[in-house]
XYZ file of C-alpha atoms in Angstrom:
569
model
C 9.451 -40.085 -58.491
C 11.361 -37.907 -55.818
C 8.654 -35.104 -56.127
C 5.894 -37.697 -55.185
C 7.904 -39.312 -52.249
C 8.536 -35.721 -50.900
C 5.002 -35.258 -51.305
C 3.762 -38.155 -49.276
C 6.600 -37.253 -46.320
C 5.326 -33.798 -46.076
C 1.606 -35.257 -46.140
C 2.259 -37.857 -43.082
C 4.445 -34.910 -41.433
C 1.740 -32.510 -41.619
C -1.093 -35.319 -40.404
C 1.477 -36.009 -37.426
C 2.110 -32.561 -36.501
C -2.266 -32.005 -36.711
C -2.476 -35.139 -34.421
C 0.184 -33.776 -32.264
C -1.855 -30.406 -31.841
C -5.027 -31.904 -31.495
C -3.420 -34.216 -28.435
C -2.034 -31.071 -26.798
C -5.385 -29.188 -27.239
C -7.062 -32.254 -26.026
C -4.915 -32.022 -22.782
C -5.047 -28.369 -22.306
C -7.066 -27.421 -18.934
C -9.551 -25.047 -19.269
C -8.456 -22.007 -17.201
C -10.389 -20.068 -14.941
C -9.135 -16.734 -13.177
C -11.558 -15.378 -10.575
C -10.954 -12.162 -8.536
C -13.035 -10.156 -6.106
C -12.344 -6.592 -5.138
C -11.569 -4.496 -1.831
C -12.027 -8.020 0.383
C -9.478 -8.642 3.191
C -7.713 -11.984 3.815
C -10.167 -13.272 6.423
C -13.276 -12.471 4.481
C -14.321 -16.157 3.114
C -15.076 -19.285 5.151
C -12.073 -21.254 4.428
C -10.173 -18.340 5.695
C -11.775 -17.791 8.676
C -14.843 -15.846 8.002
C -18.715 -16.498 9.118
C -19.722 -15.203 5.902
C -21.402 -18.198 3.888
C -18.821 -19.103 0.904
C -19.750 -22.950 0.566
C -18.412 -22.864 -2.934
C -15.253 -21.318 -2.372
C -14.709 -23.638 0.510
C -15.600 -26.664 -1.414
C -12.942 -25.770 -4.140
C -10.274 -25.245 -1.090
C -11.249 -28.441 0.444
C -10.627 -30.327 -3.077
C -7.668 -28.104 -3.824
C -5.096 -25.900 -2.524
C -5.019 -22.837 -0.118
C -1.996 -20.528 -0.195
C -1.441 -18.757 2.986
C 1.003 -16.083 1.676
C -0.118 -14.683 -1.831
C 0.489 -11.134 -2.654
C -1.481 -8.581 -4.942
C 0.001 -4.795 -5.313
C -2.529 -3.453 -2.917
C -4.714 -1.529 -5.341
C -7.202 -2.568 -7.919
C -5.904 -1.384 -11.255
C -2.326 -1.985 -10.602
C -3.247 -5.630 -9.568
C -5.065 -6.143 -12.836
C -2.150 -5.055 -14.766
C -0.104 -7.063 -13.044
C -2.185 -10.222 -13.168
C -3.095 -10.067 -16.596
C 0.559 -9.564 -17.808
C 2.784 -11.508 -15.395
C 4.725 -8.307 -14.903
C 5.129 -6.031 -12.010
C 2.621 -3.365 -12.544
C 5.162 -0.600 -13.425
C 6.420 -2.760 -16.234
C 2.824 -2.944 -17.439
C 2.521 0.768 -17.483
C 0.033 1.312 -14.411
C 2.026 2.007 -11.591
C -0.294 4.133 -9.859
C -3.942 4.527 -11.315
C -5.033 5.044 -14.961
C -3.907 8.645 -15.353
C -0.902 9.602 -17.731
C 1.937 10.905 -15.545
C 4.185 10.912 -18.833
C 6.661 8.214 -17.497
C 7.430 4.810 -18.672
C 5.849 3.024 -15.398
C 2.978 5.519 -15.056
C 1.135 5.840 -18.366
C -1.967 4.556 -16.834
C -2.358 2.030 -19.937
C -1.348 -1.333 -20.510
C 2.079 -0.803 -22.802
C 2.446 -2.866 -26.137
C 5.862 -4.239 -24.955
C 3.486 -6.831 -22.449
C 0.879 -9.391 -23.693
C -2.030 -10.435 -21.664
C -2.779 -14.037 -20.588
C -5.744 -13.840 -23.295
C -3.245 -12.914 -25.898
C -0.658 -15.476 -24.957
C -3.055 -18.372 -24.540
C -4.768 -17.341 -27.907
C -1.280 -18.369 -29.723
C -2.220 -22.006 -27.720
C -5.695 -22.523 -29.304
C -7.418 -21.031 -26.308
C -10.942 -19.379 -26.785
C -10.895 -16.260 -24.298
C -13.767 -14.653 -22.477
C -13.968 -12.232 -19.930
C -16.871 -10.845 -17.429
C -16.464 -7.968 -15.120
C -13.940 -5.388 -14.367
C -10.873 -4.057 -16.559
C -9.939 -0.908 -15.311
C -6.653 -0.986 -16.934
C -7.292 2.154 -19.528
C -7.577 5.726 -19.189
C -9.980 5.960 -22.434
C -13.352 4.940 -20.694
C -15.678 6.864 -22.928
C -17.711 5.645 -25.710
C -16.521 7.881 -28.336
C -12.513 7.437 -27.082
C -10.094 4.864 -28.248
C -10.684 1.600 -27.376
C -7.253 -0.340 -28.561
C -6.764 -1.186 -24.539
C -10.153 -2.750 -24.096
C -10.765 -6.262 -23.715
C -11.238 -7.279 -27.434
C -8.140 -5.452 -28.445
C -5.991 -7.334 -25.656
C -6.704 -11.010 -26.355
C -10.391 -11.510 -25.552
C -13.022 -12.497 -27.617
C -15.947 -11.797 -25.925
C -16.677 -9.177 -23.203
C -19.202 -8.217 -20.558
C -18.524 -5.788 -17.870
C -17.331 -2.324 -16.918
C -14.277 -0.415 -18.248
C -13.748 1.764 -15.140
C -13.085 0.751 -11.586
C -16.308 1.165 -9.636
C -20.007 2.530 -9.509
C -23.464 1.223 -8.673
C -24.329 -2.350 -8.570
C -27.662 -1.681 -9.971
C -26.625 0.613 -12.829
C -22.897 0.295 -13.487
C -20.971 3.082 -14.973
C -19.267 2.148 -18.414
C -21.148 -1.013 -18.820
C -20.216 -2.753 -22.092
C -20.827 -5.675 -24.301
C -18.042 -6.106 -26.473
C -16.819 -2.853 -27.528
C -20.416 -1.300 -27.217
C -21.631 0.788 -24.206
C -25.079 -0.626 -22.948
C -27.580 0.044 -19.940
C -29.057 -2.629 -18.002
C -32.357 -2.013 -19.760
C -31.350 -1.914 -23.328
C -29.148 -4.870 -23.270
C -31.082 -7.240 -25.518
C -28.693 -10.041 -24.597
C -29.394 -9.955 -20.864
C -32.955 -8.915 -18.833
C -32.976 -10.476 -15.410
C -36.422 -9.498 -13.184
C -33.846 -7.691 -10.882
C -30.515 -6.349 -12.275
C -27.645 -6.873 -9.805
C -24.110 -6.526 -11.362
C -22.449 -9.315 -9.202
C -25.299 -11.685 -10.661
C -24.821 -10.018 -14.011
C -21.159 -10.923 -14.137
C -21.993 -14.477 -12.944
C -24.574 -15.056 -15.224
C -22.906 -13.849 -18.488
C -19.849 -16.053 -17.628
C -22.083 -19.008 -17.818
C -23.682 -17.829 -21.038
C -20.041 -17.583 -22.582
C -19.304 -21.225 -21.438
C -22.719 -22.295 -22.891
C -21.856 -20.656 -26.265
C -18.555 -21.961 -26.135
C -20.068 -25.593 -25.763
C -21.781 -25.024 -29.238
C -19.352 -23.050 -30.855
C -16.080 -24.782 -29.945
C -16.620 -27.441 -27.822
C -13.173 -29.038 -28.737
C -11.081 -26.313 -27.677
C -9.920 -25.037 -24.186
C -11.351 -22.050 -22.511
C -9.709 -19.310 -20.869
C -12.328 -17.495 -18.725
C -11.600 -14.388 -16.456
C -14.219 -13.474 -13.955
C -13.518 -10.037 -12.439
C -15.888 -9.199 -9.521
C -16.593 -5.688 -8.129
C -17.575 -7.423 -5.026
C -17.249 -5.815 -2.247
C -15.910 -2.666 -3.312
C -17.890 0.465 -2.170
C -20.886 1.262 -2.661
C -22.502 -1.428 -0.163
C -25.215 -2.579 -2.446
C -26.892 -5.909 -2.148
C -30.405 -7.596 -2.521
C -32.752 -7.360 0.168
C -33.093 -11.421 0.375
C -29.181 -11.519 0.608
C -28.949 -8.843 3.356
C -31.461 -10.546 5.383
C -29.253 -13.685 5.737
C -26.943 -11.779 7.735
C -29.500 -10.053 10.433
C -28.050 -10.054 13.914
C -24.720 -11.650 12.901
C -22.660 -8.378 13.377
C -24.333 -6.942 16.601
C -21.690 -7.578 18.645
C -19.378 -5.176 16.825
C -15.668 -4.983 15.378
C -13.779 -6.700 18.506
C -16.178 -9.635 18.697
C -15.993 -10.654 14.976
C -12.184 -9.999 14.799
C -11.487 -11.790 17.939
C -13.598 -14.875 16.414
C -12.067 -14.975 13.149
C -8.352 -14.674 14.742
C -9.302 -17.883 16.712
C -10.531 -19.428 13.336
C -7.638 -18.777 11.296
C -5.473 -20.626 13.927
C -7.951 -23.841 14.068
C -7.590 -23.843 10.406
C -3.854 -23.771 10.365
C -3.693 -20.628 7.998
C -1.662 -18.692 10.592
C 0.717 -19.605 13.584
C -0.779 -20.667 16.962
C 1.329 -17.966 18.724
C 0.894 -15.339 16.304
C -0.147 -11.863 17.658
C -3.115 -10.031 16.461
C -2.601 -6.406 15.294
C -4.021 -3.564 17.027
C -7.607 -2.702 16.798
C -8.130 0.070 14.657
C -11.531 1.329 16.126
C -13.456 0.813 19.477
C -16.908 -0.513 18.841
C -18.252 1.015 22.069
C -17.378 4.481 20.828
C -19.064 3.957 17.314
C -21.547 6.741 16.968
C -23.589 5.142 14.544
C -23.817 1.601 15.560
C -27.034 0.526 13.968
C -25.791 1.880 10.644
C -22.313 0.228 10.728
C -23.998 -2.901 11.533
C -25.960 -2.638 8.483
C -23.020 -1.803 6.373
C -21.221 -4.996 7.456
C -24.631 -7.013 6.856
C -24.593 -5.787 3.310
C -20.868 -6.064 2.738
C -21.491 -9.871 3.742
C -24.615 -10.401 1.536
C -22.166 -9.136 -1.614
C -19.922 -11.842 -0.734
C -22.475 -14.362 -0.436
C -24.008 -13.620 -3.594
C -20.574 -13.395 -5.539
C -20.070 -17.066 -3.804
C -23.269 -18.493 -5.033
C -22.445 -16.958 -8.724
C -19.087 -18.742 -8.527
C -21.079 -21.786 -7.984
C -23.273 -21.390 -11.308
C -19.980 -20.993 -12.924
C -18.397 -24.228 -11.584
C -21.799 -25.970 -12.185
C -21.740 -25.228 -16.011
C -18.099 -26.756 -16.281
C -19.772 -29.817 -14.499
C -22.563 -29.848 -16.688
C -20.272 -30.003 -19.824
C -18.162 -32.722 -18.370
C -15.031 -30.662 -18.282
C -14.786 -29.585 -14.604
C -11.987 -32.333 -13.991
C -9.551 -30.649 -16.442
C -10.456 -27.094 -15.435
C -7.710 -25.099 -13.320
C -9.702 -22.591 -11.137
C -7.971 -19.850 -9.202
C -9.427 -17.502 -6.948
C -7.897 -14.308 -5.260
C -8.372 -10.763 -4.208
C -7.262 -7.535 -5.816
C -5.977 -5.740 -2.502
C -6.696 -5.791 1.119
C -10.174 -4.490 2.482
C -10.798 -0.724 2.005
C -10.620 1.639 4.919
C -11.651 4.618 2.773
C -14.302 7.129 3.738
C -16.222 7.256 0.582
C -19.981 7.740 1.324
C -19.280 7.729 5.049
C -19.859 11.303 5.451
C -23.211 13.400 5.922
C -23.898 15.569 3.083
C -23.519 19.392 3.745
C -26.033 20.327 1.131
C -29.722 19.146 0.703
C -30.208 16.519 -1.996
C -31.080 17.491 -5.598
C -34.583 17.137 -6.469
C -34.462 17.960 -10.190
C -32.542 15.040 -11.496
C -34.510 13.674 -14.726
C -34.739 9.844 -15.428
C -31.982 8.412 -17.455
C -34.071 6.525 -19.919
C -33.506 3.434 -21.530
C -30.462 4.488 -23.466
C -29.123 7.339 -21.069
C -25.833 6.402 -19.128
C -24.557 6.959 -15.737
C -21.612 9.677 -15.440
C -20.760 9.578 -12.346
C -19.646 6.788 -9.890
C -19.736 8.351 -6.423
C -22.551 11.076 -5.163
C -23.733 13.383 -6.153
C -25.357 11.128 -8.355
C -28.679 9.716 -9.020
C -30.640 6.527 -9.833
C -31.902 5.767 -13.367
C -35.535 6.729 -12.396
C -34.200 10.197 -11.081
C -33.958 9.893 -7.531
C -30.796 11.442 -5.586
C -28.441 8.779 -4.418
C -27.871 9.286 -0.594
C -24.744 8.980 1.529
C -23.580 8.859 5.222
C -25.495 7.570 8.431
C -28.902 8.785 7.234
C -29.190 6.286 4.346
C -29.094 2.634 5.440
C -26.991 0.942 3.021
C -28.366 -1.643 0.417
C -30.606 0.043 -2.097
C -29.586 1.373 -5.015
C -30.414 5.059 -3.931
C -27.647 4.566 -1.266
C -23.985 4.899 -1.228
C -21.504 4.086 1.636
C -18.276 2.400 2.110
C -17.711 -0.200 4.827
C -15.546 1.579 6.844
C -11.907 1.191 8.501
C -13.433 -0.897 11.648
C -14.913 -3.533 9.716
C -11.691 -3.230 7.075
C -9.455 -3.925 10.127
C -12.177 -6.796 10.676
C -11.627 -8.228 7.001
C -7.947 -7.911 7.421
C -7.604 -10.187 10.492
C -4.616 -10.589 11.727
C -2.875 -8.012 9.725
C -2.399 -4.315 10.089
C -2.991 -1.773 7.611
C -5.409 -1.905 4.483
C -5.811 -1.231 0.613
C -2.986 1.143 -0.528
C -0.276 0.109 1.916
C 2.441 -2.365 1.641
C 1.940 -3.660 5.237
C 0.405 -7.519 4.812
C -3.026 -6.078 5.511
C -2.817 -4.329 1.893
C -1.044 -6.798 -0.004
C -2.277 -10.322 1.317
C -4.999 -12.336 -0.478
C -6.491 -15.704 -0.223
C -5.408 -17.826 -2.862
C -7.685 -21.030 -3.933
C -6.558 -23.453 -6.446
C -8.860 -26.230 -7.786
C -7.815 -28.759 -10.616
C -8.997 -32.187 -10.045
C -6.889 -33.478 -13.021
C -3.651 -31.507 -12.070
C -3.628 -31.852 -8.643
C -3.233 -35.311 -6.983
C -6.014 -36.064 -4.421
C -3.417 -36.784 -1.802
C -2.807 -32.871 -1.948
C -6.641 -32.065 -1.673
C -7.301 -29.325 1.332
C -3.367 -28.888 1.666
C -2.279 -25.442 2.648
C 0.692 -24.024 0.686
C 3.052 -21.897 2.440
C 5.545 -20.722 -0.339
C 4.866 -16.926 -1.301
C 2.931 -16.587 -4.368
C 2.518 -13.054 -6.174
C 0.242 -11.946 -9.183
C 2.946 -11.979 -11.386
C 3.319 -15.951 -11.392
C -0.389 -16.157 -13.098
C 0.981 -15.613 -16.446
C 3.501 -18.173 -15.960
C 1.144 -20.499 -14.243
C -1.191 -20.489 -17.004
C 1.241 -20.888 -19.797
C 2.834 -23.649 -17.990
C -0.713 -25.599 -17.637
C -1.481 -24.810 -21.206
C 1.943 -25.836 -22.595
C 2.449 -22.573 -24.132
C 5.385 -20.529 -24.543
C 5.357 -16.695 -23.498
C 5.971 -14.772 -26.889
C 9.338 -12.863 -27.399
C 7.364 -10.719 -30.039
C 3.769 -9.998 -30.327
C 2.625 -8.494 -33.670
C 5.135 -5.813 -34.257
C 6.076 -5.203 -30.836
C 8.864 -6.955 -28.791
C 7.918 -8.374 -25.607
C 9.630 -7.988 -22.040
C 10.522 -11.462 -20.506
C 7.941 -12.445 -17.939
C 8.747 -11.495 -14.180
C 7.047 -14.714 -12.443
C 7.237 -17.957 -11.853
C 5.043 -21.253 -12.635
C 2.771 -22.303 -9.500
C 2.402 -25.936 -10.776
C 5.406 -27.266 -8.701
C 3.592 -25.989 -5.686
C 0.254 -27.572 -6.759
C 2.217 -30.780 -6.749
C 3.923 -30.399 -3.560
C 7.198 -29.374 -4.826
C 9.287 -25.992 -4.579
C 8.996 -23.083 -6.673
C 11.936 -21.954 -8.715
C 11.871 -18.243 -7.815
C 15.341 -16.787 -8.049
C 14.859 -13.161 -6.891
C 12.526 -11.689 -4.045
C 9.184 -10.290 -4.293
C 8.739 -6.375 -4.660
C 6.141 -4.112 -3.851
C 5.508 -0.163 -4.308
C 2.218 1.718 -4.362
C 2.269 5.439 -3.667
C 5.629 5.315 -2.121
C 4.405 2.456 0.107
C 7.231 0.054 -0.580
C 8.477 -3.460 0.390
C 10.543 -6.407 -0.591
C 9.889 -10.178 0.645
C 13.235 -12.159 0.697
C 12.765 -15.550 1.972
C 11.524 -15.006 5.429
C 12.612 -11.152 5.627
C 10.143 -8.549 4.821
C 11.610 -4.836 4.497
C 8.489 -2.237 4.278
C 7.815 1.306 4.868
C 5.216 3.860 4.502
C 5.130 6.627 1.929
C 3.567 9.723 1.308
C 2.594 10.832 -2.048
C 1.086 14.245 -1.784
C 2.275 17.324 -2.330
C 4.574 17.005 0.570
C 6.019 13.797 -0.892
C 7.910 11.825 1.952
C 9.253 8.464 2.649
C 9.268 7.084 5.980
C 12.138 4.842 7.528
C 12.235 0.995 6.747
C 10.670 -1.452 8.992
C 12.063 -5.054 9.039
C 10.278 -7.972 10.024
C 10.450 -11.610 10.622
C 7.442 -13.545 8.340
C 8.113 -16.684 9.725
C 7.077 -15.742 13.289
C 5.568 -12.407 12.974
C 3.389 -11.861 9.872
C 1.169 -9.521 11.752
C 4.241 -7.137 11.666
C 4.327 -6.416 15.707
C 8.044 -6.532 16.074
C 10.085 -4.218 14.047
C 13.783 -5.478 13.941
C 15.470 -2.798 11.909
C 17.463 -1.786 14.583
C 18.648 -5.022 15.550
C 19.738 -6.062 11.929
C 20.895 -2.851 10.257
C 23.357 -4.558 7.841
C 20.046 -6.699 6.708
C 18.049 -3.502 6.168
C 20.724 -1.985 4.241
C 21.007 -5.029 1.654
C 17.291 -5.270 1.396
C 17.143 -1.665 0.819
C 19.677 -1.810 -2.019
C 17.886 -4.656 -3.535
C 14.688 -2.793 -3.465
C 16.392 0.470 -5.337
C 17.751 -1.880 -8.094
C 14.565 -3.263 -8.926
C 12.964 -0.306 -8.580
C 15.174 1.238 -11.362
C 14.709 -1.906 -13.445
C 10.894 -2.314 -12.881
C 10.236 1.464 -13.975
C 9.033 2.253 -10.721
C 11.899 5.281 -10.896
C 11.803 7.981 -11.781
C 8.711 8.674 -9.758
C 6.110 11.085 -11.027
C 6.344 12.914 -7.892
C 9.498 14.704 -6.103
C 10.675 13.131 -2.840
C 12.573 14.964 -0.228
């Protein structure tokens, strides 16, 4: 009799737990993280741009915009931090994906961290990724794949393992764990292959498959675009949409963006604009530079339309109301000179077509198109087509980062500031729609935010590995108009460019990480009134500089920034 009662009790308990689990799962939101590449703070419409981004603008209008959201100033460290909720050195990728034989600089995601996908998998989520991975040193078909997406928590993956390459024939293109080419992929054969479209379209396909396979389970979707990373590649019809828009040059567009940022309330009315990097009147190749920016805008425009297709699929499935969408960028705009020089040697004419199954082996010139043409760079090659390669250049990067100083790579605001848009109809009170959030946020917060929204705990152990405690805080209180529970400052380091953001104060410095590594003096800025970092207060507040520098040093030791992989005088 007692055995029967015990059986009935356990049966009832199991049913109750099952109902509770189903209830939690039914309330769990779909979660989507969308990240763009090498774009500046003012490059989308709702952050002051002339580039047409109606989808992102609508998400912002029906959600929130952060004015002070931070990344790590570089592509692969940002991805490591975003995926794990840790500072990039704690995740193992303090620099790039090379191995410097130090804990913070292994070029691989560590096994003492979990990805958002791994963590959400413990809470019943299906997990899909489309786009750029770039958090492993193993990028060859025959190499280890233990740090590829499917081995780090994702169930389906379409995209590239490395960080850059042609938009018409991407290197290291994969479906799952299998290398493919645009012409031998049986699952995706558009009339014209363009990587940004491919990322968007495959994300939509994953959602459509999800609706058939597991419609009662929540989705985690990570969409990692390579727009607008070099090379400047875009479709002709997209480029045509921006004909003549940039004829006025750097200063004209930058001034218009600066004015719009003030009108939108994203910066103070009395903020000073950082110095202009390049004089348009002295630009030696104006038509070429105009074309570069037309293509850049076309790339962003195409990405926005692709995001629209993803949003529309959630809407078609009737799940958009309970879908948390977050958009951000991996670093500031890029001032690098890749592809901006004229080749000193004649272009090769002996390339052989790659064929259906041949892989691209290089990500910048000298390289070839799939049909055997040389890829050309510099002012003699007008950007856009697949046989060209150029970067947008410092002058336009300065425009993209309006109103800030510096670029990708640096710890000044132009390097680490990103738009951050949040849309979640069911999770954000309509009275907060369109609100501007001024509390600082950081990549390290995305893990905590996703887990908080999903009702999932960050694991202390995963498999056989102990897991570091997560660094960030949940942003959900800010979504609801409340205060964030941040207990420490925010910290930055990349190639010895360091910073600490503590309340309204920011301590920042330049670093030279080459053969003659060098640390420059700390600068101090009041972020409430001087986010463009024009008035260095270090000499007026030496005690504050000392205190913040000590905090940075303590963090650097704790977070595996030190020891550095180079000698510093």
